mmCIF file of C-alpha atoms (C1' of nucleotides) in Angstrom:
data_model
loop_
_atom_site.group_PDB
_atom_site.id
_atom_site.type_symbol
_atom_site.label_atom_id
_atom_site.label_comp_id
_atom_site.label_asym_id
_atom_site.label_seq_id
_atom_site.Cartn_x
_atom_site.Cartn_y
_atom_site.Cartn_z
ATOM 1 C CA MET A 1 0.000 0.000 0.000
ATOM 2 C CA PRO A 2 1.430 3.379 -1.015
ATOM 3 C CA PRO A 3 1.683 5.965 1.753
ATOM 4 C CA ALA A 4 -1.532 7.875 2.219
ATOM 5 C CA ARG A 5 -1.080 11.545 1.559
ATOM 6 C CA PRO A 6 -3.605 14.322 1.762
ATOM 7 C CA GLU A 7 -5.012 14.455 -1.707
ATOM 8 C CA THR A 8 -3.848 17.782 -2.957
ATOM 9 C CA ASP A 9 -5.635 17.830 -6.280
ATOM 10 C CA ALA A 10 -7.126 21.179 -7.099
ATOM 11 C CA THR A 11 -10.759 20.228 -6.725
ATOM 12 C CA PRO A 12 -12.610 23.257 -5.446
ATOM 13 C CA GLY A 13 -14.516 23.145 -2.199
ATOM 14 C CA PRO A 14 -14.217 20.705 0.650
ATOM 15 C CA ARG A 15 -14.478 17.479 -1.272
ATOM 16 C CA ARG A 16 -13.824 14.731 1.227
ATOM 17 C CA HIS A 17 -12.333 11.332 0.672
ATOM 18 C CA GLU A 18 -12.733 8.495 3.017
ATOM 19 C CA GLY A 19 -9.489 6.998 4.145
ATOM 20 C CA ALA A 20 -7.950 3.663 3.364
ATOM 21 C CA VAL A 21 -10.801 2.040 5.257
ATOM 22 C CA ARG A 22 -13.130 2.668 2.343
ATOM 23 C CA GLU A 23 -11.289 0.162 0.192
ATOM 24 C CA MET A 24 -11.166 -2.444 2.917
ATOM 25 C CA ALA A 25 -13.533 -5.355 2.573
ATOM 26 C CA GLY A 26 -14.208 -5.503 6.290
ATOM 27 C CA TYR A 27 -15.341 -1.926 6.411
ATOM 28 C CA ASN A 28 -17.720 -2.331 3.498
ATOM 29 C CA LEU A 29 -18.970 -5.545 5.004
ATOM 30 C CA LYS A 30 -19.721 -3.762 8.228
ATOM 31 C CA ARG A 31 -21.644 -0.944 6.604
ATOM 32 C CA ALA A 32 -23.771 -3.316 4.559
ATOM 33 C CA TYR A 33 -24.292 -5.425 7.649
ATOM 34 C CA ILE A 34 -25.565 -2.453 9.603
ATOM 35 C CA VAL A 35 -28.172 -1.766 6.943
ATOM 36 C CA LEU A 36 -29.444 -5.332 6.906
ATOM 37 C CA HIS A 37 -29.238 -5.697 10.656
ATOM 38 C CA SER A 38 -31.200 -2.536 11.318
ATOM 39 C CA ALA A 39 -33.946 -3.635 8.974
ATOM 40 C CA ALA A 40 -34.084 -7.102 10.504
ATOM 41 C CA GLN A 41 -34.033 -5.675 14.012
ATOM 42 C CA GLU A 42 -36.965 -3.444 13.275
ATOM 43 C CA ALA A 43 -38.944 -6.320 11.826
ATOM 44 C CA ALA A 44 -38.129 -8.588 14.761
ATOM 45 C CA ALA A 45 -39.078 -5.908 17.269
ATOM 46 C CA GLU A 46 -42.704 -6.204 16.215
ATOM 47 C CA PHE A 47 -42.655 -9.664 17.744
ATOM 48 C CA ASP A 48 -40.735 -8.486 20.806
ATOM 49 C CA LEU A 49 -37.702 -10.355 19.569
ATOM 50 C CA ARG A 50 -34.162 -9.164 19.277
ATOM 51 C CA ILE A 51 -31.959 -10.720 16.613
ATOM 52 C CA PRO A 52 -29.948 -13.055 18.873
ATOM 53 C CA THR A 53 -33.181 -14.196 20.487
ATOM 54 C CA PHE A 54 -34.738 -14.884 17.120
ATOM 55 C CA SER A 55 -31.630 -16.712 15.969
ATOM 56 C CA CYS A 56 -31.733 -19.024 18.966
ATOM 57 C CA LEU A 57 -35.429 -19.648 18.515
ATOM 58 C CA SER A 58 -34.830 -20.374 14.855
ATOM 59 C CA VAL A 59 -32.190 -22.989 15.571
ATOM 60 C CA ILE A 60 -34.279 -24.597 18.308
ATOM 61 C CA VAL A 61 -37.323 -24.817 16.037
ATOM 62 C CA ARG A 62 -35.333 -26.765 13.473
ATOM 63 C CA ASN A 63 -33.487 -28.873 16.044
ATOM 64 C CA PRO A 64 -35.832 -30.251 18.671
ATOM 65 C CA GLU A 65 -34.073 -31.510 21.809
ATOM 66 C CA ILE A 66 -30.928 -29.560 21.054
ATOM 67 C CA THR A 67 -28.719 -28.822 24.039
ATOM 68 C CA PRO A 68 -27.624 -25.297 24.940
ATOM 69 C CA SER A 69 -24.011 -26.229 24.199
ATOM 70 C CA LYS A 70 -24.844 -27.346 20.700
ATOM 71 C CA LEU A 71 -26.964 -24.266 20.200
ATOM 72 C CA ALA A 72 -24.037 -22.065 21.212
ATOM 73 C CA GLU A 73 -21.714 -23.936 18.898
ATOM 74 C CA MET A 74 -24.020 -23.554 15.919
ATOM 75 C CA LEU A 75 -24.545 -19.849 16.434
ATOM 76 C CA ARG A 76 -20.918 -19.318 17.426
ATOM 77 C CA ILE A 77 -21.785 -17.639 20.657
ATOM 78 C CA GLU A 78 -20.578 -18.492 24.135
ATOM 79 C CA ARG A 79 -22.542 -21.065 26.109
ATOM 80 C CA SER A 80 -22.916 -18.610 28.941
ATOM 81 C CA ASN A 81 -24.686 -16.169 26.666
ATOM 82 C CA THR A 82 -27.322 -18.673 25.660
ATOM 83 C CA VAL A 83 -28.548 -18.883 29.221
ATOM 84 C CA VAL A 84 -30.219 -15.491 29.390
ATOM 85 C CA ILE A 85 -31.719 -15.918 25.944
ATOM 86 C CA VAL A 86 -33.122 -19.362 26.685
ATOM 87 C CA ASP A 87 -34.383 -18.057 30.015
ATOM 88 C CA GLU A 88 -36.395 -15.454 28.180
ATOM 89 C CA LEU A 89 -37.661 -17.896 25.578
ATOM 90 C CA GLU A 90 -38.743 -20.255 28.340
ATOM 91 C CA THR A 91 -40.460 -17.528 30.355
ATOM 92 C CA ARG A 92 -42.409 -16.535 27.259
ATOM 93 C CA GLU A 93 -43.296 -20.179 26.729
ATOM 94 C CA LEU A 94 -41.763 -20.262 23.290
ATOM 95 C CA VAL A 95 -39.261 -22.956 24.234
ATOM 96 C CA SER A 96 -39.209 -25.722 26.818
ATOM 97 C CA ARG A 97 -36.253 -26.928 28.883
ATOM 98 C CA LYS A 98 -36.288 -30.586 29.762
ATOM 99 C CA ARG A 99 -33.681 -32.468 31.776
ATOM 100 C CA MET A 100 -32.252 -35.362 29.829
ATOM 101 C CA LYS A 101 -32.624 -38.701 31.538
ATOM 102 C CA THR A 102 -29.519 -40.172 30.010
ATOM 103 C CA ASP A 103 -27.342 -37.282 31.183
ATOM 104 C CA ARG A 104 -28.791 -35.153 33.916
ATOM 105 C CA ARG A 105 -26.331 -32.359 33.298
ATOM 106 C CA ARG A 106 -27.938 -31.599 29.968
ATOM 107 C CA TYR A 107 -31.113 -29.899 28.930
ATOM 108 C CA ALA A 108 -33.129 -30.665 25.840
ATOM 109 C CA LEU A 109 -34.514 -27.533 24.259
ATOM 110 C CA SER A 110 -37.602 -27.719 22.093
ATOM 111 C CA ALA A 111 -39.880 -25.072 20.664
ATOM 112 C CA THR A 112 -43.464 -25.034 21.801
ATOM 113 C CA VAL A 113 -46.331 -24.708 19.336
ATOM 114 C CA ARG A 114 -46.492 -21.062 20.267
ATOM 115 C CA GLY A 115 -42.759 -20.781 19.691
ATOM 116 C CA ARG A 116 -43.019 -22.259 16.237
ATOM 117 C CA HIS A 117 -45.858 -19.978 15.274
ATOM 118 C CA LEU A 118 -44.079 -16.880 16.469
ATOM 119 C CA HIS A 119 -40.904 -18.001 14.726
ATOM 120 C CA ASP A 120 -42.607 -18.510 11.404
ATOM 121 C CA GLN A 121 -44.273 -15.128 11.538
ATOM 122 C CA ALA A 122 -41.076 -13.360 12.554
ATOM 123 C CA ALA A 123 -39.013 -15.194 9.940
ATOM 124 C CA GLU A 124 -41.450 -14.070 7.272
ATOM 125 C CA ALA A 125 -41.298 -10.448 8.438
ATOM 126 C CA ILE A 126 -37.526 -10.426 8.685
ATOM 127 C CA ALA A 127 -37.145 -11.981 5.250
ATOM 128 C CA GLN A 128 -39.350 -9.275 3.799
ATOM 129 C CA ALA A 129 -37.374 -6.552 5.546
ATOM 130 C CA GLU A 130 -34.153 -7.978 4.167
ATOM 131 C CA ALA A 131 -35.604 -8.186 0.680
ATOM 132 C CA THR A 132 -36.172 -4.447 0.807
ATOM 133 C CA CYS A 133 -32.450 -3.963 1.365
ATOM 134 C CA LEU A 134 -31.548 -6.300 -1.476
ATOM 135 C CA THR A 135 -33.694 -4.866 -4.243
ATOM 136 C CA ARG A 136 -30.602 -3.634 -6.054
ATOM 137 C CA LEU A 137 -29.295 -7.177 -6.322
ATOM 138 C CA SER A 138 -30.723 -9.703 -8.724
ATOM 139 C CA ASP A 139 -31.648 -13.143 -7.437
ATOM 140 C CA ASP A 140 -28.491 -14.556 -8.959
ATOM 141 C CA GLU A 141 -26.418 -11.869 -7.329
ATOM 142 C CA GLN A 142 -28.021 -12.497 -3.960
ATOM 143 C CA ALA A 143 -27.215 -16.165 -4.232
ATOM 144 C CA LEU A 144 -23.654 -15.399 -5.272
ATOM 145 C CA LEU A 145 -23.280 -12.952 -2.419
ATOM 146 C CA VAL A 146 -24.331 -15.500 0.183
ATOM 147 C CA GLU A 147 -22.089 -18.085 -1.403
ATOM 148 C CA MET A 148 -19.098 -15.763 -1.311
ATOM 149 C CA LEU A 149 -19.812 -14.807 2.288
ATOM 150 C CA ASN A 150 -19.797 -18.456 3.203
ATOM 151 C CA ARG A 151 -16.465 -18.893 1.462
ATOM 152 C CA ILE A 152 -15.048 -16.055 3.557
ATOM 153 C CA GLU A 153 -16.418 -17.578 6.717
ATOM 154 C CA GLY A 154 -15.023 -20.947 5.750
ATOM 155 C CA SER A 155 -11.579 -19.563 4.998
ATOM 156 C CA MET A 156 -10.737 -19.456 8.675
ATOM 157 C CA THR A 157 -12.719 -22.182 10.341
ATOM 158 C CA GLY A 158 -12.351 -24.846 7.734
ATOM 159 C CA MET B 1 -41.931 -18.564 3.996
ATOM 160 C CA PRO B 2 -43.352 -22.040 4.670
ATOM 161 C CA PRO B 3 -43.761 -22.952 8.317
ATOM 162 C CA ALA B 4 -40.597 -24.323 9.832
ATOM 163 C CA ARG B 5 -41.060 -27.865 11.062
ATOM 164 C CA PRO B 6 -38.594 -30.103 12.746
ATOM 165 C CA GLU B 7 -36.979 -31.939 9.903
ATOM 166 C CA THR B 8 -38.145 -35.467 10.418
ATOM 167 C CA ASP B 9 -36.149 -37.183 7.720
ATOM 168 C CA ALA B 10 -34.743 -40.468 8.821
ATOM 169 C CA THR B 11 -31.111 -39.489 8.895
ATOM 170 C CA PRO B 12 -29.416 -41.421 11.650
ATOM 171 C CA GLY B 13 -27.662 -39.640 14.449
ATOM 172 C CA PRO B 14 -28.050 -36.103 15.614
ATOM 173 C CA ARG B 15 -27.626 -34.291 12.321
ATOM 174 C CA ARG B 16 -28.378 -30.665 13.036
ATOM 175 C CA HIS B 17 -29.774 -28.010 10.763
ATOM 176 C CA GLU B 18 -29.465 -24.360 11.396
ATOM 177 C CA GLY B 19 -32.751 -22.563 11.440
ATOM 178 C CA ALA B 20 -34.206 -20.063 9.013
ATOM 179 C CA VAL B 21 -31.415 -17.688 9.982
ATOM 180 C CA ARG B 22 -28.957 -19.658 7.899
ATOM 181 C CA GLU B 23 -30.644 -18.569 4.687
ATOM 182 C CA MET B 24 -30.853 -14.964 5.733
ATOM 183 C CA ALA B 25 -28.438 -12.569 4.095
ATOM 184 C CA GLY B 26 -27.952 -10.569 7.275
ATOM 185 C CA TYR B 27 -26.879 -13.614 9.217
ATOM 186 C CA ASN B 28 -24.345 -14.675 6.624
ATOM 187 C CA LEU B 29 -23.131 -11.124 6.381
ATOM 188 C CA LYS B 30 -22.574 -11.051 10.095
ATOM 189 C CA ARG B 31 -20.602 -14.270 10.187
ATOM 190 C CA ALA B 32 -18.338 -13.209 7.350
ATOM 191 C CA TYR B 33 -17.951 -9.828 8.989
ATOM 192 C CA ILE B 34 -16.817 -11.402 12.232
ATOM 193 C CA VAL B 35 -14.088 -13.305 10.406
ATOM 194 C CA LEU B 36 -12.760 -10.223 8.674
ATOM 195 C CA HIS B 37 -13.157 -8.039 11.712
ATOM 196 C CA SER B 38 -11.263 -10.421 13.961
ATOM 197 C CA ALA B 39 -8.389 -10.608 11.516
ATOM 198 C CA ALA B 40 -8.291 -6.830 11.135
ATOM 199 C CA GLN B 41 -8.514 -6.338 14.876
ATOM 200 C CA GLU B 42 -5.588 -8.600 15.479
ATOM 201 C CA ALA B 43 -3.510 -6.790 12.883
ATOM 202 C CA ALA B 44 -4.441 -3.366 14.258
ATOM 203 C CA ALA B 45 -3.635 -4.425 17.799
ATOM 204 C CA GLU B 46 0.040 -4.647 16.909
ATOM 205 C CA PHE B 47 -0.038 -0.895 16.503
ATOM 206 C CA ASP B 48 -2.114 -0.394 19.657
ATOM 207 C CA LEU B 49 -5.075 0.550 17.518
ATOM 208 C CA ARG B 50 -8.615 -0.665 17.671
ATOM 209 C CA ILE B 51 -10.670 -0.684 14.495
ATOM 210 C CA PRO B 52 -12.762 2.423 15.208
ATOM 211 C CA THR B 53 -9.587 4.290 16.164
ATOM 212 C CA PHE B 54 -7.855 3.221 12.988
ATOM 213 C CA SER B 55 -10.901 4.181 10.919
ATOM 214 C CA CYS B 56 -10.918 7.685 12.374
ATOM 215 C CA LEU B 57 -7.197 8.053 11.833
ATOM 216 C CA SER B 58 -7.595 6.850 8.279
ATOM 217 C CA VAL B 59 -10.237 9.433 7.468
ATOM 218 C CA ILE B 60 -8.269 12.218 9.133
ATOM 219 C CA VAL B 61 -5.118 11.319 7.199
ATOM 220 C CA ARG B 62 -6.940 11.701 3.913
ATOM 221 C CA ASN B 63 -8.882 14.776 4.991
ATOM 222 C CA PRO B 64 -6.662 17.320 6.710
ATOM 223 C CA GLU B 65 -8.529 19.960 8.689
ATOM 224 C CA ILE B 66 -11.664 17.848 8.866
ATOM 225 C CA THR B 67 -14.040 18.655 11.727
ATOM 226 C CA PRO B 68 -15.208 16.041 14.206
ATOM 227 C CA SER B 69 -18.771 16.451 12.948
ATOM 228 C CA LYS B 70 -17.760 15.700 9.389
ATOM 229 C CA LEU B 71 -15.670 12.794 10.603
ATOM 230 C CA ALA B 72 -18.669 11.358 12.416
ATOM 231 C CA GLU B 73 -20.846 11.810 9.361
ATOM 232 C CA MET B 74 -18.397 10.012 7.078
ATOM 233 C CA LEU B 75 -17.968 7.068 9.395
ATOM 234 C CA ARG B 76 -21.657 7.050 10.334
ATOM 235 C CA ILE B 77 -20.974 7.215 14.002
ATOM 236 C CA GLU B 78 -22.318 9.689 16.528
ATOM 237 C CA ARG B 79 -20.390 12.901 17.078
ATOM 238 C CA SER B 80 -20.193 12.153 20.762
ATOM 239 C CA ASN B 81 -18.399 8.914 20.076
ATOM 240 C CA THR B 82 -15.653 10.626 18.106
ATOM 241 C CA VAL B 83 -14.581 12.602 21.157
ATOM 242 C CA VAL B 84 -12.954 9.794 23.080
ATOM 243 C CA ILE B 85 -11.293 8.475 19.949
ATOM 244 C CA VAL B 86 -9.886 11.833 18.940
ATOM 245 C CA ASP B 87 -8.792 12.381 22.542
ATOM 246 C CA GLU B 88 -6.725 9.245 22.331
ATOM 247 C CA LEU B 89 -5.304 10.091 18.915
ATOM 248 C CA GLU B 90 -4.336 13.537 20.185
ATOM 249 C CA THR B 91 -2.748 12.196 23.365
ATOM 250 C CA ARG B 92 -0.670 9.828 21.281
ATOM 251 C CA GLU B 93 0.291 12.725 19.043
ATOM 252 C CA LEU B 94 -1.072 11.059 15.954
ATOM 253 C CA VAL B 95 -3.599 13.817 15.303
ATOM 254 C CA SER B 96 -3.722 17.508 16.147
ATOM 255 C CA ARG B 97 -6.757 19.540 17.204
ATOM 256 C CA LYS B 98 -6.707 23.169 16.124
ATOM 257 C CA ARG B 99 -9.380 25.779 16.793
ATOM 258 C CA MET B 100 -10.665 27.285 13.575
ATOM 259 C CA LYS B 101 -10.336 31.048 13.393
ATOM 260 C CA THR B 102 -13.365 31.465 11.190
ATOM 261 C CA ASP B 103 -15.626 29.548 13.566
ATOM 262 C CA ARG B 104 -14.312 29.131 17.055
ATOM 263 C CA ARG B 105 -16.759 26.353 17.846
ATOM 264 C CA ARG B 106 -15.023 24.040 15.422
ATOM 265 C CA TYR B 107 -11.843 22.080 15.523
ATOM 266 C CA ALA B 108 -9.678 21.233 12.561
ATOM 267 C CA LEU B 109 -8.265 17.728 12.828
ATOM 268 C CA SER B 110 -5.085 16.837 10.997
ATOM 269 C CA ALA B 111 -2.773 13.878 11.193
ATOM 270 C CA THR B 112 0.764 14.453 12.369
ATOM 271 C CA VAL B 113 3.725 12.991 10.540
ATOM 272 C CA ARG B 114 3.784 10.296 13.164
ATOM 273 C CA GLY B 115 0.083 9.700 12.625
ATOM 274 C CA ARG B 116 0.522 9.275 8.899
ATOM 275 C CA HIS B 117 3.383 6.863 9.349
ATOM 276 C CA LEU B 118 1.514 4.756 11.854
ATOM 277 C CA HIS B 119 -1.558 4.814 9.648
ATOM 278 C CA ASP B 120 0.307 3.618 6.592
ATOM 279 C CA GLN B 121 1.922 0.776 8.476
ATOM 280 C CA ALA B 122 -1.327 -0.284 10.080
ATOM 281 C CA ALA B 123 -3.253 -0.037 6.818
ATOM 282 C CA GLU B 124 -0.710 -2.308 5.190
ATOM 283 C CA ALA B 125 -0.938 -4.860 7.992
ATOM 284 C CA ILE B 126 -4.734 -4.817 8.035
ATOM 285 C CA ALA B 127 -4.929 -5.177 4.281
ATOM 286 C CA GLN B 128 -2.680 -8.220 4.477
ATOM 287 C CA ALA B 129 -4.774 -9.735 7.250
ATOM 288 C CA GLU B 130 -7.901 -9.231 5.210
ATOM 289 C CA ALA B 131 -6.278 -10.767 2.167
ATOM 290 C CA THR B 132 -5.756 -13.936 4.161
ATOM 291 C CA CYS B 133 -9.509 -14.143 4.711
ATOM 292 C CA LEU B 134 -10.240 -13.522 1.041
ATOM 293 C CA THR B 135 -7.979 -16.118 -0.523
ATOM 294 C CA ARG B 136 -10.990 -18.139 -1.634
ATOM 295 C CA LEU B 137 -12.235 -15.228 -3.707
ATOM 296 C CA SER B 138 -10.636 -14.203 -6.976
ATOM 297 C CA ASP B 139 -9.732 -10.573 -7.525
ATOM 298 C CA ASP B 140 -12.787 -10.151 -9.711
ATOM 299 C CA GLU B 141 -14.962 -11.707 -7.060
ATOM 300 C CA GLN B 142 -13.541 -9.465 -4.381
ATOM 301 C CA ALA B 143 -14.288 -6.418 -6.482
ATOM 302 C CA LEU B 144 -17.787 -7.653 -7.194
ATOM 303 C CA LEU B 145 -18.355 -8.350 -3.510
ATOM 304 C CA VAL B 146 -17.404 -4.831 -2.477
ATOM 305 C CA GLU B 147 -19.527 -3.411 -5.256
ATOM 306 C CA MET B 148 -22.548 -5.431 -4.167
ATOM 307 C CA LEU B 149 -22.031 -4.450 -0.541
ATOM 308 C CA ASN B 150 -22.035 -0.818 -1.584
ATOM 309 C CA ARG B 151 -25.265 -1.359 -3.472
ATOM 310 C CA ILE B 152 -26.821 -2.790 -0.310
ATOM 311 C CA GLU B 153 -25.589 0.116 1.737
ATOM 312 C CA GLY B 154 -26.891 2.548 -0.837
ATOM 313 C CA SER B 155 -30.308 0.921 -0.992
ATOM 314 C CA MET B 156 -31.364 2.665 2.188
ATOM 315 C CA THR B 157 -29.431 5.889 2.389
ATOM 316 C CA GLY B 158 -29.598 6.943 -1.230
ATOM 317 C "C1'" DC C 1 -14.779 -48.798 44.429
ATOM 318 C "C1'" DG C 2 -13.289 -44.007 44.431
ATOM 319 C "C1'" DA C 3 -10.175 -40.158 43.361
ATOM 320 C "C1'" DA C 4 -9.086 -37.332 39.591
ATOM 321 C "C1'" DT C 5 -10.540 -35.325 35.531
ATOM 322 C "C1'" DG C 6 -13.832 -33.574 32.274
ATOM 323 C "C1'" DT C 7 -18.289 -31.669 30.755
ATOM 324 C "C1'" DA C 8 -22.954 -28.992 30.972
ATOM 325 C "C1'" DG C 9 -25.050 -25.342 32.640
ATOM 326 C "C1'" DT C 10 -24.900 -21.274 35.282
ATOM 327 C "C1'" DT C 11 -23.474 -16.776 37.512
ATOM 328 C "C1'" DA C 12 -21.060 -12.665 37.811
ATOM 329 C "C1'" DT C 13 -18.414 -9.470 35.656
ATOM 330 C "C1'" DA C 14 -16.077 -6.673 32.356
ATOM 331 C "C1'" DG C 15 -15.127 -4.716 27.717
ATOM 332 C "C1'" DT C 16 -16.541 -2.938 23.246
ATOM 333 C "C1'" DC C 17 -19.477 -0.349 20.634
ATOM 334 C "C1'" DA C 18 -23.406 2.464 19.673
ATOM 335 C "C1'" DA C 19 -27.024 5.773 20.992
ATOM 336 C "C1'" DT C 20 -29.314 9.423 23.776
ATOM 337 C "C1'" DA C 21 -29.864 13.462 26.500
ATOM 338 C "C1'" DA C 22 -28.184 17.366 28.568
ATOM 339 C "C1'" DC C 23 -24.721 20.783 28.987
ATOM 340 C "C1'" DT C 24 -21.306 24.844 27.390
ATOM 341 C "C1'" DA C 25 -19.571 27.880 24.046
ATOM 342 C "C1'" DT C 26 -20.046 30.097 19.852
ATOM 343 C "C1'" DT C 27 -22.493 31.689 15.768
ATOM 344 C "C1'" DA C 28 -26.583 32.903 13.016
ATOM 345 C "C1'" DT C 29 -31.242 34.830 12.629
ATOM 346 C "C1'" DC C 30 -34.735 38.178 13.008
ATOM 347 C "C1'" DG D 1 -30.327 42.216 21.615
ATOM 348 C "C1'" DA D 2 -33.200 38.087 22.309
ATOM 349 C "C1'" DT D 3 -33.825 33.676 20.269
ATOM 350 C "C1'" DA D 4 -32.565 29.804 17.889
ATOM 351 C "C1'" DA D 5 -29.182 26.811 15.819
ATOM 352 C "C1'" DT D 6 -24.616 24.505 15.663
ATOM 353 C "C1'" DA D 7 -20.072 22.238 17.421
ATOM 354 C "C1'" DG D 8 -18.113 19.900 20.741
ATOM 355 C "C1'" DT D 9 -18.369 17.660 25.046
ATOM 356 C "C1'" DT D 10 -19.936 14.788 29.113
ATOM 357 C "C1'" DA D 11 -22.434 11.328 31.310
ATOM 358 C "C1'" DT D 12 -25.199 7.526 30.995
ATOM 359 C "C1'" DT D 13 -27.494 3.633 29.115
ATOM 360 C "C1'" DG D 14 -28.205 -0.580 26.556
ATOM 361 C "C1'" DA D 15 -27.015 -4.448 23.554
ATOM 362 C "C1'" DC D 16 -23.935 -7.856 22.757
ATOM 363 C "C1'" DT D 17 -19.805 -10.549 23.531
ATOM 364 C "C1'" DA D 18 -16.239 -12.765 26.189
ATOM 365 C "C1'" DT D 19 -13.961 -14.564 30.437
ATOM 366 C "C1'" DA D 20 -13.482 -16.691 34.795
ATOM 367 C "C1'" DA D 21 -15.197 -19.111 38.488
ATOM 368 C "C1'" DC D 22 -18.661 -21.941 40.377
ATOM 369 C "C1'" DT D 23 -22.179 -26.367 40.852
ATOM 370 C "C1'" DA D 24 -23.694 -30.511 39.549
ATOM 371 C "C1'" DC D 25 -23.096 -34.553 37.186
ATOM 372 C "C1'" DA D 26 -20.471 -37.992 34.401
ATOM 373 C "C1'" DT D 27 -16.381 -40.467 32.911
ATOM 374 C "C1'" DT D 28 -11.845 -42.465 33.434
ATOM 375 C "C1'" DC D 29 -8.719 -45.261 35.393
ATOM 376 C "C1'" DG D 30 -5.710 -46.831 39.141
#
DNA sequence: CGAATGTAGTTATAGTCAATAACTATTATC
DNA sequence: GATAATAGTTATTGACTATAACTACATTCG
């Protein structure tokens, strides 16, 4: 990378240039992420869900009897952070905690009927909110984007 | 979106499926972002910089005499949050704060020679760290990715 | 068996980042 | 000249993540 100098071209007025960050993939990723996240957050809020809460519910719906440890591993969050979220989901009767008989250290998490209904409604709303952010991308481009993002994610973890 | 049901296919063993989140663009964006951000963070840490601090420095280097308000606007952060960052940059003598004579409410922020040097070194290191995360994407793909991310960002703000 | 080790869940705590409101000083408006 | 607007600051809050230490239970192995 060549040294960054104040750009001394004779453009009149205070034309501003973002720094080296603007060319960095991570920075662009973050800004796009904020747009999508805000939209999703707003949609989820109508169901009194925050994004991490919805994500946990979503994984539990598709994986009945999942343990908190496995849930944490799949969402790449710390086990300790699942506790508060599952607490809330249980209090709202969206998810049930059941001691496992084979290993009494573990809990089996399953979504209740109410949990599944709320999940499906929220998932629909969030998907629509995201679609609004992606109107400038064709279907093919959206698919390619997700595929490339997964390649980036996979580049580190395997 | 069709209702999410526990997938009852007869696959043996505890094969797990992530929930609806896995198909959501925002979720994939986040996971890829975390990979890139972690790598960048690690690289920046060698220069005692955190990412927001580096970003501010980067913008100031390219925009001598920029005001904190303009800096906040460009990075889409709150003005109040620039204060602590600029404080640190000033203490480390990477950036100077100068009262403007035309408007004594404003400060003009400029990078010092030391600030520019540190910036260039850090930018180089961060770019290399990012490159490691992007090895699975061709140059064309990387360019396309950034371009698509900018289209997403632009879909809301203009 | 039973002591040592490991694992699952939990609790408490701290750090990072973003956002808000309220304040001071200065400038612009009418 | 009074009022409103702007720039920077301060203090505080909240969301999310990460770490360490704790308990209860299970496994390993002498």
